[in-house]
PDB file of C-alpha atoms in Angstrom:
ATOM      1  CA  UNK P   1      74.952 105.641 116.716  1.00 87.00           C
ATOM      2  CA  UNK P   2      75.872 108.073 119.490  1.00 89.00           C
ATOM      3  CA  UNK P   3      79.331 106.497 119.698  1.00 90.00           C
ATOM      4  CA  UNK P   4      79.929 107.078 115.977  1.00 90.00           C
ATOM      5  CA  UNK P   5      78.941 110.737 116.409  1.00 89.00           C
ATOM      6  CA  UNK P   6      81.417 111.333 119.230  1.00 88.00           C
ATOM      7  CA  UNK P   7      84.315 109.011 118.399  1.00 86.00           C
ATOM      8  CA  UNK P   8      85.866 108.604 114.981  1.00 88.00           C
ATOM      9  CA  UNK P   9      85.430 104.953 114.014  1.00 89.00           C
ATOM     10  CA  UNK P  10      88.146 103.710 111.668  1.00 81.00           C
ATOM     11  CA  UNK P  11      88.730 100.425 109.869  1.00 76.00           C
ATOM     12  CA  UNK P  12      90.573  97.917 111.993  1.00 78.00           C
ATOM     13  CA  UNK P  13      89.278  99.296 115.269  1.00 83.00           C
ATOM     14  CA  UNK P  14      85.504  98.967 114.889  1.00 87.00           C
ATOM     15  CA  UNK P  15      83.916  98.141 118.257  1.00 87.00           C
ATOM     16  CA  UNK P  16      82.123  94.760 118.361  1.00 86.00           C
ATOM     17  CA  UNK P  17      78.741  96.360 119.091  1.00 85.00           C
ATOM     18  CA  UNK P  18      78.687  97.516 115.454  1.00 83.00           C
ATOM     19  CA  UNK P  19      77.693  94.006 114.431  1.00 72.00           C
ATOM     20  CA  UNK P  20      76.687  93.244 110.887  1.00 73.00           C
ATOM     21  CA  UNK P  21      78.292  93.424 107.501  1.00 84.00           C
ATOM     22  CA  UNK P  22      77.335  95.372 104.444  1.00 89.00           C
ATOM     23  CA  UNK P  23      76.489  93.536 101.233  1.00 91.00           C
ATOM     24  CA  UNK P  24      78.535  94.119  98.085  1.00 94.00           C
ATOM     25  CA  UNK P  25      75.745  96.313  96.674  1.00 95.00           C
ATOM     26  CA  UNK P  26      75.562  98.327  99.905  1.00 94.00           C
ATOM     27  CA  UNK P  27      79.346  98.849  99.900  1.00 93.00           C
ATOM     28  CA  UNK P  28      79.181 100.091  96.311  1.00 95.00           C
ATOM     29  CA  UNK P  29      76.329 102.465  97.190  1.00 96.00           C
ATOM     30  CA  UNK P  30      78.206 103.732 100.274  1.00 95.00           C
ATOM     31  CA  UNK P  31      81.332 104.509  98.247  1.00 94.00           C
ATOM     32  CA  UNK P  32      79.299 106.365  95.623  1.00 95.00           C
ATOM     33  CA  UNK P  33      77.401 108.367  98.244  1.00 95.00           C
ATOM     34  CA  UNK P  34      80.623 109.291 100.054  1.00 93.00           C
ATOM     35  CA  UNK P  35      82.297 110.310  96.775  1.00 92.00           C
ATOM     36  CA  UNK P  36      79.325 112.501  95.818  1.00 91.00           C
ATOM     37  CA  UNK P  37      79.214 114.101  99.266  1.00 89.00           C
ATOM     38  CA  UNK P  38      82.961 114.776  99.434  1.00 88.00           C
ATOM     39  CA  UNK P  39      82.971 116.398  95.991  1.00 87.00           C
ATOM     40  CA  UNK P  40      80.635 119.081  97.346  1.00 81.00           C
ATOM     41  CA  UNK P  41      82.604 119.737 100.547  1.00 76.00           C
ATOM     42  CA  UNK P  42      85.346 122.147 101.488  1.00 70.00           C
ATOM     43  CA  UNK P  43      88.177 119.644 101.175  1.00 66.00           C
ATOM     44  CA  UNK P  44      90.685 121.363 103.407  1.00 74.00           C
ATOM     45  CA  UNK P  45      91.609 118.984 106.175  1.00 77.00           C
ATOM     46  CA  UNK P  46      91.076 115.245 106.321  1.00 84.00           C
ATOM     47  CA  UNK P  47      87.881 113.372 105.430  1.00 87.00           C
ATOM     48  CA  UNK P  48      87.227 109.783 106.578  1.00 89.00           C
ATOM     49  CA  UNK P  49      84.046 107.749 106.803  1.00 92.00           C
ATOM     50  CA  UNK P  50      82.470 104.815 108.580  1.00 92.00           C
ATOM     51  CA  UNK P  51      79.323 102.954 107.461  1.00 93.00           C
ATOM     52  CA  UNK P  52      77.323 100.328 109.306  1.00 91.00           C
ATOM     53  CA  UNK P  53      73.896  98.709 109.197  1.00 91.00           C
ATOM     54  CA  UNK P  54      71.541  99.685 111.994  1.00 88.00           C
ATOM     55  CA  UNK P  55      68.292  98.019 113.010  1.00 84.00           C
ATOM     56  CA  UNK P  56      65.531  99.277 115.261  1.00 80.00           C
ATOM     57  CA  UNK P  57      66.245 102.983 114.838  1.00 83.00           C
ATOM     58  CA  UNK P  58      63.151 105.023 115.536  1.00 83.00           C
ATOM     59  CA  UNK P  59      61.804 106.572 112.350  1.00 82.00           C
ATOM     60  CA  UNK P  60      63.877 104.376 110.021  1.00 78.00           C
ATOM     61  CA  UNK P  61      63.069 101.140 108.163  1.00 72.00           C
ATOM     62  CA  UNK P  62      64.000  97.788 109.708  1.00 83.00           C
ATOM     63  CA  UNK P  63      67.570  97.842 108.397  1.00 85.00           C
ATOM     64  CA  UNK P  64      69.205 101.153 107.577  1.00 90.00           C
ATOM     65  CA  UNK P  65      72.775 101.829 106.544  1.00 93.00           C
ATOM     66  CA  UNK P  66      74.151 104.978 108.139  1.00 93.00           C
ATOM     67  CA  UNK P  67      77.314 106.682 106.947  1.00 94.00           C
ATOM     68  CA  UNK P  68      79.331 108.923 109.234  1.00 94.00           C
ATOM     69  CA  UNK P  69      81.626 111.421 107.497  1.00 92.00           C
ATOM     70  CA  UNK P  70      84.453 112.636 109.710  1.00 91.00           C
ATOM     71  CA  UNK P  71      85.954 115.952 108.635  1.00 88.00           C
ATOM     72  CA  UNK P  72      88.959 117.118 110.629  1.00 85.00           C
ATOM     73  CA  UNK P  73      90.420 120.592 110.114  1.00 79.00           C
ATOM     74  CA  UNK P  74      93.182 122.334 112.006  1.00 75.00           C
ATOM     75  CA  UNK P  75      91.732 124.627 114.689  1.00 74.00           C
ATOM     76  CA  UNK P  76      88.171 123.488 113.837  1.00 73.00           C
ATOM     77  CA  UNK P  77      88.230 120.055 115.434  1.00 79.00           C
ATOM     78  CA  UNK P  78      86.155 117.100 114.318  1.00 85.00           C
ATOM     79  CA  UNK P  79      82.914 117.612 112.433  1.00 88.00           C
ATOM     80  CA  UNK P  80      80.624 114.621 111.924  1.00 92.00           C
ATOM     81  CA  UNK P  81      77.915 114.435 109.290  1.00 92.00           C
ATOM     82  CA  UNK P  82      75.441 111.532 109.277  1.00 93.00           C
ATOM     83  CA  UNK P  83      74.066 110.293 105.965  1.00 94.00           C
ATOM     84  CA  UNK P  84      71.376 107.679 105.414  1.00 91.00           C
ATOM     85  CA  UNK P  85      71.876 105.312 102.504  1.00 86.00           C
TER      86      UNK P  85
END
């Protein structure tokens, strides 16, 4: 989780410690949540996301899907927003 907050994780270069796959229903829900979130954002710059299942996070159910939105803007750097599915 800390890694995803400090390093942009992109498809094709996901570290192996992010084990686990999302189900088809979870992937659909992630895409909808990201779409809804991006529609309400200042869209200047570039927006990417990464989603992964997490287990054993304090204060969360057994399995929780977290989404990390990466928003990069010139002269503002990388901003990361964490969403819970």
